[in-house]
Short mmCIF file of C-alpha atoms in Angstrom, two decimals:
data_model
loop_
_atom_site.label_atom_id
_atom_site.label_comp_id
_atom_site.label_asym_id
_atom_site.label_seq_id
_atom_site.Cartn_x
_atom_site.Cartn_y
_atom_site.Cartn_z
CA UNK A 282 12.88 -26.84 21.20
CA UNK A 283 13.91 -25.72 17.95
CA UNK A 284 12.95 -22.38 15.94
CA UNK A 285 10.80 -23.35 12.74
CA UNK A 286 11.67 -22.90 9.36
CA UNK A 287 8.77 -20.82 8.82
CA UNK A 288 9.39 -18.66 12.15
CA UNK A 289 10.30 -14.99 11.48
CA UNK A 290 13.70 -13.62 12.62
CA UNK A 291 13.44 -12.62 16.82
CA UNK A 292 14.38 -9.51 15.97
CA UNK A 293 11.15 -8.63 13.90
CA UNK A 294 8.79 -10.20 15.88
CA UNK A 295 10.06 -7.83 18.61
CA UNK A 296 9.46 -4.68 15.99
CA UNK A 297 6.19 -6.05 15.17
CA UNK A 298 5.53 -6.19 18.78
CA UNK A 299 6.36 -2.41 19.38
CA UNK A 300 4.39 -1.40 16.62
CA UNK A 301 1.64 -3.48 17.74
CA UNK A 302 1.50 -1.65 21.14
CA UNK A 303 2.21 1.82 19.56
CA UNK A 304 -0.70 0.97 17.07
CA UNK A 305 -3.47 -0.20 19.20
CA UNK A 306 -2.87 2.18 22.41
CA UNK A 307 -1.99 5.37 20.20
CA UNK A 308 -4.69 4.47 17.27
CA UNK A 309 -7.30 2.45 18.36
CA UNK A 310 -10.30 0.90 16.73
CA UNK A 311 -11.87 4.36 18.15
CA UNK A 312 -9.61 6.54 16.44
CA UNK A 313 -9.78 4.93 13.27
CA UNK A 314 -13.53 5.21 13.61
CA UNK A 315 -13.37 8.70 13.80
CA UNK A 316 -10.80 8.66 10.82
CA UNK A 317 -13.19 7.28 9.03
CA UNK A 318 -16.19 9.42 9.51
CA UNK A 319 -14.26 12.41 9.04
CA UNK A 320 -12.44 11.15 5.90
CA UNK A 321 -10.13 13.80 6.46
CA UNK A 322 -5.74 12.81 6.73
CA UNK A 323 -4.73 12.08 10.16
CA UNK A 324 -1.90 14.22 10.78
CA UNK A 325 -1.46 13.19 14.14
CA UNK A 326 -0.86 9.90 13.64
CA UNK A 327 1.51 11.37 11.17
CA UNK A 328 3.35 12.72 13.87
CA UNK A 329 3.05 9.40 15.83
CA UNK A 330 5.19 7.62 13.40
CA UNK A 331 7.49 9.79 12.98
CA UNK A 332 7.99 10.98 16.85
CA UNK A 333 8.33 6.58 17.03
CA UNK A 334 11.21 6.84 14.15
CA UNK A 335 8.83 4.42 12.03
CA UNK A 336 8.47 6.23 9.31
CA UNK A 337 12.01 6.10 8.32
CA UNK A 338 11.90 1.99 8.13
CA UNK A 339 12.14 0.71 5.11
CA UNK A 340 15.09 3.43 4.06
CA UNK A 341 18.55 2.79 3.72
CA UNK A 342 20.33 4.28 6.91
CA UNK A 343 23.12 6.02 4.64
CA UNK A 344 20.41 7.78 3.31
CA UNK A 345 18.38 9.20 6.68
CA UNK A 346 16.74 5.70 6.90
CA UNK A 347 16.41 3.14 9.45
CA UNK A 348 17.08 0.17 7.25
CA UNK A 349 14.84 -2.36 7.24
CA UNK A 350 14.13 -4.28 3.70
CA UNK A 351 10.77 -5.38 1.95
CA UNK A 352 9.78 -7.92 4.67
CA UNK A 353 10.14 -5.71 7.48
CA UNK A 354 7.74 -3.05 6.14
CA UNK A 355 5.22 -5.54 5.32
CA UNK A 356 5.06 -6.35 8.83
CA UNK A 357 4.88 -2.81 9.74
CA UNK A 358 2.34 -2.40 7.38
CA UNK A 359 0.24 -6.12 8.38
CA UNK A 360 0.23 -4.27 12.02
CA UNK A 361 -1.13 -0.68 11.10
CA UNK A 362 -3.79 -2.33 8.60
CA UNK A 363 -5.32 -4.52 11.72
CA UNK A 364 -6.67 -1.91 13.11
CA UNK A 365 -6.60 1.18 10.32
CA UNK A 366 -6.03 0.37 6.68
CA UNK A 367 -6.35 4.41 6.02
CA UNK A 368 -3.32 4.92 8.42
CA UNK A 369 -0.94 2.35 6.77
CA UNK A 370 -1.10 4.38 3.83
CA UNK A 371 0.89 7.07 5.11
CA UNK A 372 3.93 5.01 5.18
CA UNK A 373 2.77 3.00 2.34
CA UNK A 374 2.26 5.36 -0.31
CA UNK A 375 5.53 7.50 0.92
CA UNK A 376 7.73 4.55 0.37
CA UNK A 377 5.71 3.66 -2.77
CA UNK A 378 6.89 7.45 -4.45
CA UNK A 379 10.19 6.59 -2.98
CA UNK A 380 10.55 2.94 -4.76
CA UNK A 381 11.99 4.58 -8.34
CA UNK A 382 14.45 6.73 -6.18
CA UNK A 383 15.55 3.87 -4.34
CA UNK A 384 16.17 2.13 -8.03
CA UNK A 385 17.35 4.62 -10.14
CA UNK A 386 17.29 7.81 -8.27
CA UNK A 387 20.58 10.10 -7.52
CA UNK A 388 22.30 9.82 -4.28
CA UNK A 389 21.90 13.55 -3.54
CA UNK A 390 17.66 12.37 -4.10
CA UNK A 391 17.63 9.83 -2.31
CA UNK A 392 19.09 12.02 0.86
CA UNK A 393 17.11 14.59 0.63
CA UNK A 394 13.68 12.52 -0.06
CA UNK A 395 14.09 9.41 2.30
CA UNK A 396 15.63 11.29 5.45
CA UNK A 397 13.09 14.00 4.95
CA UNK A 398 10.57 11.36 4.91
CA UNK A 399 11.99 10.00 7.77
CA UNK A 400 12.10 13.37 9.85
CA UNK A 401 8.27 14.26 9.07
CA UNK A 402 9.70 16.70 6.56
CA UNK A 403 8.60 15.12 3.09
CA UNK A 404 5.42 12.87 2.11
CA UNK A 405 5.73 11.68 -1.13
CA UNK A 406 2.58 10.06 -4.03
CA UNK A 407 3.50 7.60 -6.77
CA UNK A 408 1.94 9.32 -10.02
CA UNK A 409 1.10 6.93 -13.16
CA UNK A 410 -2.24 6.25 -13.58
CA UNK A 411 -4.43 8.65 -16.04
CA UNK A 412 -8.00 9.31 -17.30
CA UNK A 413 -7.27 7.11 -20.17
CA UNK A 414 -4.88 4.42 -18.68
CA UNK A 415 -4.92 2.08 -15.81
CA UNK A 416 -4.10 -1.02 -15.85
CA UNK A 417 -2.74 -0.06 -19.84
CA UNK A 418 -0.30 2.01 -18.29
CA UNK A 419 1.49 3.02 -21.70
CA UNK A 420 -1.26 4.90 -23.26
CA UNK A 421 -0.03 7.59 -21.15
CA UNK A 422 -0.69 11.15 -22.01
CA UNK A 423 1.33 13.24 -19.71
CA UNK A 424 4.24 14.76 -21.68
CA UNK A 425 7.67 15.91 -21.29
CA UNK A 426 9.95 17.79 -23.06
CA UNK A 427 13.92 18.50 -22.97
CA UNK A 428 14.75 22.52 -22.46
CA UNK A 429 18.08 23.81 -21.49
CA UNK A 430 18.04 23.97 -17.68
CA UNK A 431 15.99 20.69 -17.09
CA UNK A 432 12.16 19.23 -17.77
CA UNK A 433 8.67 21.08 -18.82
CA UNK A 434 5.96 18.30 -18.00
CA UNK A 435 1.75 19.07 -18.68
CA UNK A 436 -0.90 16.35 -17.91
CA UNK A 437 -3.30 14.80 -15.76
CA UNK A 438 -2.89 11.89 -13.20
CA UNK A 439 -6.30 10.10 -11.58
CA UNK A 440 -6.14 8.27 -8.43
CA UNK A 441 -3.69 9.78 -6.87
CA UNK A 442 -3.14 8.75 -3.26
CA UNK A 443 -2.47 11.53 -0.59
CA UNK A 444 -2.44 13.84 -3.41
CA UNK A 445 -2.37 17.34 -1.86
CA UNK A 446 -0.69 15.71 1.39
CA UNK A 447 2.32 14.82 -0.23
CA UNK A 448 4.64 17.63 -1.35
CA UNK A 449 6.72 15.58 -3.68
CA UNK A 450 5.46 13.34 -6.03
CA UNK A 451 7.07 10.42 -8.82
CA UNK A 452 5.67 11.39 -12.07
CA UNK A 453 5.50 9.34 -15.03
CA UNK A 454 5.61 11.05 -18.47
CA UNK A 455 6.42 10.48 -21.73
CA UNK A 456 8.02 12.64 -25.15
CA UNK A 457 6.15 10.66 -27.51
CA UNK A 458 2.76 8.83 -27.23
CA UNK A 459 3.49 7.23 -29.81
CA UNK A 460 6.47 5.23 -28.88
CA UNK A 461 4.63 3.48 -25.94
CA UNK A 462 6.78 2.13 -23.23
CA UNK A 463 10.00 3.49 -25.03
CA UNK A 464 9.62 7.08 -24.65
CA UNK A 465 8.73 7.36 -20.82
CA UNK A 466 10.83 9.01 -18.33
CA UNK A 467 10.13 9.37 -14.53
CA UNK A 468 10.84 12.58 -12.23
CA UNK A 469 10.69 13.91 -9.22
CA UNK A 470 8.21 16.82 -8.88
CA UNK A 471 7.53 18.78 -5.78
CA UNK A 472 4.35 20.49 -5.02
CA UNK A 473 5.91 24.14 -5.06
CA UNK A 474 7.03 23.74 -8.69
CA UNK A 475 4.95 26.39 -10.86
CA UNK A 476 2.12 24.41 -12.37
CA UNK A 477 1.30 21.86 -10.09
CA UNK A 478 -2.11 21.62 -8.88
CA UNK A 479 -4.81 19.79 -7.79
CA UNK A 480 -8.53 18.11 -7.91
CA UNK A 481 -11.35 17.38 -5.80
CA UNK A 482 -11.39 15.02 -2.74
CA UNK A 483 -12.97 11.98 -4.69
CA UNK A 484 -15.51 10.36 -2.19
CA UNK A 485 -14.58 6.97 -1.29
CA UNK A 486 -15.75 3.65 -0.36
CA UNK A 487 -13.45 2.87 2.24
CA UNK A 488 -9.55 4.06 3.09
CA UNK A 489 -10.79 6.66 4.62
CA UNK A 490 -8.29 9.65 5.89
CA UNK A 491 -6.53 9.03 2.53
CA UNK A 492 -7.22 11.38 -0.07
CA UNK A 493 -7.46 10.56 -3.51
CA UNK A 494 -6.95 13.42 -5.71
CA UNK A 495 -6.35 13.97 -9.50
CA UNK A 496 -2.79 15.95 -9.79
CA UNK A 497 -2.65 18.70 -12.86
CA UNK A 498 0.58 19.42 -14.35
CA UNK A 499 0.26 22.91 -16.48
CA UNK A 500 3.62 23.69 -18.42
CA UNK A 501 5.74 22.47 -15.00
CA UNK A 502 9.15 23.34 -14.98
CA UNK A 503 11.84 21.51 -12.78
CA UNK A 504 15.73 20.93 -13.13
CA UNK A 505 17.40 18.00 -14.79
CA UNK A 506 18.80 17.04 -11.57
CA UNK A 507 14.89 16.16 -10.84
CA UNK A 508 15.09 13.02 -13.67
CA UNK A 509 14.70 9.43 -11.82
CA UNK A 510 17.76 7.56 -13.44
CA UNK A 511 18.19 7.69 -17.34
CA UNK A 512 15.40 9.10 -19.86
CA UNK A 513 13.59 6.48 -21.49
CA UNK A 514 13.66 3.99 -19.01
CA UNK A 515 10.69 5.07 -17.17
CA UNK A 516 8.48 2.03 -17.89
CA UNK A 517 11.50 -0.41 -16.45
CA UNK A 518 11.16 1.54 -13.14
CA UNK A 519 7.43 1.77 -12.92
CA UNK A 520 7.05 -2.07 -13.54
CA UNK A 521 9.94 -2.94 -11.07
CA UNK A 522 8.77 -0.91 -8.35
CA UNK A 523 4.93 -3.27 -8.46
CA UNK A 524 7.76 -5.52 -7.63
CA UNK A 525 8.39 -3.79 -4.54
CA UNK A 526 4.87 -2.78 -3.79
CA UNK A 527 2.56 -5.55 -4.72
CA UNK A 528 3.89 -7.84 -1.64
CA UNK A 529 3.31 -4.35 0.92
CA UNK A 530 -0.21 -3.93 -0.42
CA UNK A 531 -0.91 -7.71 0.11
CA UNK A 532 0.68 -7.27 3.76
CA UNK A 533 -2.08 -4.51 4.01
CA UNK A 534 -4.46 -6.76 2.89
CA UNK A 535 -3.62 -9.35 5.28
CA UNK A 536 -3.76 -7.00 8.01
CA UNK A 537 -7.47 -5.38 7.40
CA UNK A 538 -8.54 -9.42 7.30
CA UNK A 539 -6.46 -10.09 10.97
CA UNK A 540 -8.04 -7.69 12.05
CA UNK A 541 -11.62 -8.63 11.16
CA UNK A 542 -11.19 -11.85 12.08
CA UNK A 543 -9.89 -11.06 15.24
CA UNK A 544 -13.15 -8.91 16.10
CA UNK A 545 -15.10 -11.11 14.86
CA UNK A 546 -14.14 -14.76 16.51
CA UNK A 547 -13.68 -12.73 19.75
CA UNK A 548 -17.33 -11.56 19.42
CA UNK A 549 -18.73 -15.29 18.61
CA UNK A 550 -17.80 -16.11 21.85
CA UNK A 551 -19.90 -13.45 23.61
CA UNK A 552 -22.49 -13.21 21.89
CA UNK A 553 -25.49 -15.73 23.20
CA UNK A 554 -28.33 -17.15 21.41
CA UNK A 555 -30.24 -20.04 22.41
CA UNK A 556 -28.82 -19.89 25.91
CA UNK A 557 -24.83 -20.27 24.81
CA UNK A 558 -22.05 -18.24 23.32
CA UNK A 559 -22.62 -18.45 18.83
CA UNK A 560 -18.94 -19.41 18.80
CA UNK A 561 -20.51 -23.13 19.86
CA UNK A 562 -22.54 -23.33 16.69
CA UNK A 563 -21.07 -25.81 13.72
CA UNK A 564 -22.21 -23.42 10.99
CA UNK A 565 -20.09 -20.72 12.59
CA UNK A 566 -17.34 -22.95 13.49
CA UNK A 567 -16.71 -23.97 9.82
CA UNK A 568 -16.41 -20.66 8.84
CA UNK A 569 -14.34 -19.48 11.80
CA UNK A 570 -11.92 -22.77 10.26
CA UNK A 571 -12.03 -21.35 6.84
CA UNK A 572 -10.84 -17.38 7.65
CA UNK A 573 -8.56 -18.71 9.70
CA UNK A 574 -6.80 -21.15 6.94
CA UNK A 575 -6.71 -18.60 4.27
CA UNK A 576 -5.31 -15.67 6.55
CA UNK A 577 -2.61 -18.16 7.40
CA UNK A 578 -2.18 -19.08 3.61
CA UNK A 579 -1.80 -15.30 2.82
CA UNK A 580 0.58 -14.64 5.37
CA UNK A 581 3.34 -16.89 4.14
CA UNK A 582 2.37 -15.70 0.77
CA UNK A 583 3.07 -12.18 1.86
CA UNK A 584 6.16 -13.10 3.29
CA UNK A 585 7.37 -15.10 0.77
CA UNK A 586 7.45 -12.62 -1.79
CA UNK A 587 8.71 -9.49 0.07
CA UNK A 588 11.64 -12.05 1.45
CA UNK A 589 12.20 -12.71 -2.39
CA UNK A 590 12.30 -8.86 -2.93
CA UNK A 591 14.88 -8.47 -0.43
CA UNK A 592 16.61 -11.26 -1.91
CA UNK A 593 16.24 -9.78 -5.40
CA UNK A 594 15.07 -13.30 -6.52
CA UNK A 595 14.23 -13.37 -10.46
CA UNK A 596 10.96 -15.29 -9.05
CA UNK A 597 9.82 -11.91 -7.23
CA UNK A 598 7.34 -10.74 -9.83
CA UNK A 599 5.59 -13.92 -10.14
CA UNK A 600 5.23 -14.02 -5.81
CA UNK A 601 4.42 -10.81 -5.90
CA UNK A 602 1.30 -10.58 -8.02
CA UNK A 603 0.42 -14.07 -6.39
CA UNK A 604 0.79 -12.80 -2.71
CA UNK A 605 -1.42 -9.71 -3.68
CA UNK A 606 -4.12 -11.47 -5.87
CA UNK A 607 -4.15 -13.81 -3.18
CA UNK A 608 -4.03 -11.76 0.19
CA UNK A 609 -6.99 -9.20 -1.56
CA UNK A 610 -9.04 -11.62 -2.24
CA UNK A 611 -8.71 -13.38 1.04
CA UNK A 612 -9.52 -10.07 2.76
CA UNK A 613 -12.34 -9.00 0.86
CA UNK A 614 -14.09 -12.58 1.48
CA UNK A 615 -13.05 -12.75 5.82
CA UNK A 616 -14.51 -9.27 6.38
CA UNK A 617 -17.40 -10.23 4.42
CA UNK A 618 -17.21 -13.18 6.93
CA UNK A 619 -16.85 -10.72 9.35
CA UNK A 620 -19.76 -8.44 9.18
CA UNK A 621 -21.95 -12.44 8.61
CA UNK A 622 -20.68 -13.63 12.34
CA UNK A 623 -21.65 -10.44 13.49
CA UNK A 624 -25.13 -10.75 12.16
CA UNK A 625 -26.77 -7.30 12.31
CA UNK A 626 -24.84 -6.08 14.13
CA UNK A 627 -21.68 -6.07 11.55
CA UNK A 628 -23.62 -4.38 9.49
CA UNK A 629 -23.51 -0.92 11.62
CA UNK A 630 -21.21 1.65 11.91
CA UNK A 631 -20.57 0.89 15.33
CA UNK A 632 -18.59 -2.14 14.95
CA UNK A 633 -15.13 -2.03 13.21
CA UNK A 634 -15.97 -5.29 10.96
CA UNK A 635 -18.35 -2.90 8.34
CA UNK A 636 -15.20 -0.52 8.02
CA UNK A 637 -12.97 -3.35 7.27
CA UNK A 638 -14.97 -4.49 4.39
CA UNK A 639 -15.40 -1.44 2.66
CA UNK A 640 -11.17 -1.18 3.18
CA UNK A 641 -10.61 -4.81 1.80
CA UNK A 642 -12.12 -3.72 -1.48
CA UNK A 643 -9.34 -1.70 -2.89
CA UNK A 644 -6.63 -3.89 -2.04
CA UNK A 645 -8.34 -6.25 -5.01
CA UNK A 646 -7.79 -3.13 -7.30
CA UNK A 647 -5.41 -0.89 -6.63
CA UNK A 648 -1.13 -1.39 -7.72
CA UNK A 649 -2.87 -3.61 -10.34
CA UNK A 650 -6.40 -5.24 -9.98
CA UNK A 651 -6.28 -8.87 -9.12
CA UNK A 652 -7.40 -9.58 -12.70
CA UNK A 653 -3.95 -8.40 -14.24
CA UNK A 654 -2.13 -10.28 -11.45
CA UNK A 655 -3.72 -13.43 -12.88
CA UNK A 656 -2.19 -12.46 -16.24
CA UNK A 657 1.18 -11.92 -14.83
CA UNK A 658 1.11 -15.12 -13.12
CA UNK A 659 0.10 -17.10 -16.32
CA UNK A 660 2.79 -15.69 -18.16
CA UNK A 661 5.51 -15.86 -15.89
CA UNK A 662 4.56 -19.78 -15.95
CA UNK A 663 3.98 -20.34 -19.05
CA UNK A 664 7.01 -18.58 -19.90
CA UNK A 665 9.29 -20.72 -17.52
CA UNK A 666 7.86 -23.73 -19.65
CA UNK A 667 8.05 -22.66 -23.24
CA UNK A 668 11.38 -20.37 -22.39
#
């Protein structure tokens, strides 16, 4: 018999199966419960992945890493979001600061952030979105300016994720307003540095266990040695690294509607009414079909793109906002799905399937909302048509 086409590599089918088994006998659909009604970060299942060595994958190993490119920490991430999508943010959102150091960063960077990530040491947030721009990432307002020994930065970031958790964070600033795009710079800013501080919890719909916080910078000093790559190109490195990140949130995406779906068509066919299992009903069976055929759909589209990330295909951007746009929108609609084949039941706190939903939601907003990935898509198409 032949290996498909389609088939992933041995080797990562056997890492997905060890962090399968770590997930579901360490985690749990009972921890995560309790993750969620205590909304507070799991530090335990901190430790868990990094006693397991997983969160150094996705690192280079000259760097502390464990290697491992784009589509092996989707799968990592696919597996964790099946049963908590709060919990694959840990590794998420670390490698998601790390992204710009991995592009542009210095090699003495790189060591100390991705093998102290690695050894439980560092956590690191991504830091671009403000008050006054989200999706219109430009209209920044967070400053810098040059001084003699290095960088004095003042501003305000919303939506931070594991803000407070983290200890070092990618910032995105820039010297002039004015200039847009042109004049913004990224750094490396650690929570010690004089300045930094930050917000209230924000209260959540789902992703529980994750804080969100806003981060205040107040005339924050750090080194030059602290500057992601050269000034100016700031913008280049934020918009490559949704490259990089788009495909992992879609993977997360795919996994919250796995595992919803697998809850859910197990529970169809033990739940009775009229004197046989609902899983016999055509109504049911229809829908069962269509989860099914758009999880599958996602999953090659999440695989598709982070393969083209490792491959540093030109066509990565376009796959990327396609797989997430795609995989978001197929997880918010099979845990809605979900919580339906459950019938009141779904909608309790009791059942994982009502969690899952209010999880889905953000993966249709956040690294871009699924309305901007549409606008990426169109141009990069129309673009490879009228050059």
């Amino acid at each position: 018999m032949t290996e498909s086409a389609f088939e992933l590599p041995q080797e990562l089918e056997e890492f997905r199966g060890l962090v399968r088994e770590i997930v579901e006998e360490r985690i749990g659909l009972a921890r995560a419960a309790e993750i969620d009604e205590a909304d507070e970060f799991p530090w335990d299942v901190h430790k868990l992945l990094v006693d397991n060595e997983l969160m150094a994958v996705g690192y280079p190993e000259e760097f502390g890493g464990a290697g491992g490119g784009s589509l092996t920490f989707a799968v990592f991430i696919e597996e964790i979001s099946r049963v908590s999508a709060g919990c694959a943010l840990i590794p998420l959102v670390s490698r998601l600061g790390a992204i710009p150091v991995m592009l542009a960063g210095s090699d003495e960077l790189k060591k100390e952030l991705f093998g102290g990530i690695a050894r439980g040491e560092h956590q690191m947030s991504y830091c671009l979105t403000e008050p006054g721009s989200g999706s219109d990432s430009v209209a920044m307002k967070t400053r810098y300016r040059k001084t003699d020994s290095g960088y004095v930065l003042g501003g305000i970031k919303r939506f931070i994720t594991n803000a407070g958790v983290s200890d070092a964070y990618t910032v995105f600033a820039t010297a002039d307003p004015e200039q847009k795009a042109k004049a913004i710079s990224a750094f490396v800013v650690y929570k010690r540095d004089p300045g930094v501080s930050f917000g209230k919890a924000e209260h959540k719909l789902g992703i529980h266990g994750s804080p969100t916080r806003e981060v205040y910078f107040e005339g924050t000093e750090i080194p030059a040695d602290r500057l992601i790559g050269e000034e100016n190109q700031g913008f280049t490195y934020a918009m490559r690294t949704l490259d990089y990140s788009r495909p992992t949130i879609a993977a997360q995406a795919l996994g919250i509607a796995q595992g919803a779906f697998d809850f859910a068509t197990r529970y169809t066919t033990e739940r009775q009414q009229f004197g046989k299992p609902v899983s016999h009903f055509e109504g049911l069976q229809f829908m069962i079909a269509d989860m099914a055929m758009e999880i599958e759909a996602a999953r090659l589209l999440v695989y598709k793109a982070a393969s083209l990330v490792d491959a540093k295909d030109p066509r990565m951007t376009l796959f990327a906002s396609i797989a997430k746009a795609f995989a978001g929108d197929t997880a918010m609609k099979v845990t809605t799905d979900a919580v339906q084949l459950l019938g009141g039941y779904g909608y309790m706190r009791e059942y994982p399937v009502e969690r899952m939903m209010r999880d889905a939601k953000i993966t249709q907003i956040y690294e871009g909302t699924n309305q901007i990935q549409r606008v990426v898509i169109a141009r990069n198409i129309l673009k490879a048509i009228t050059g």
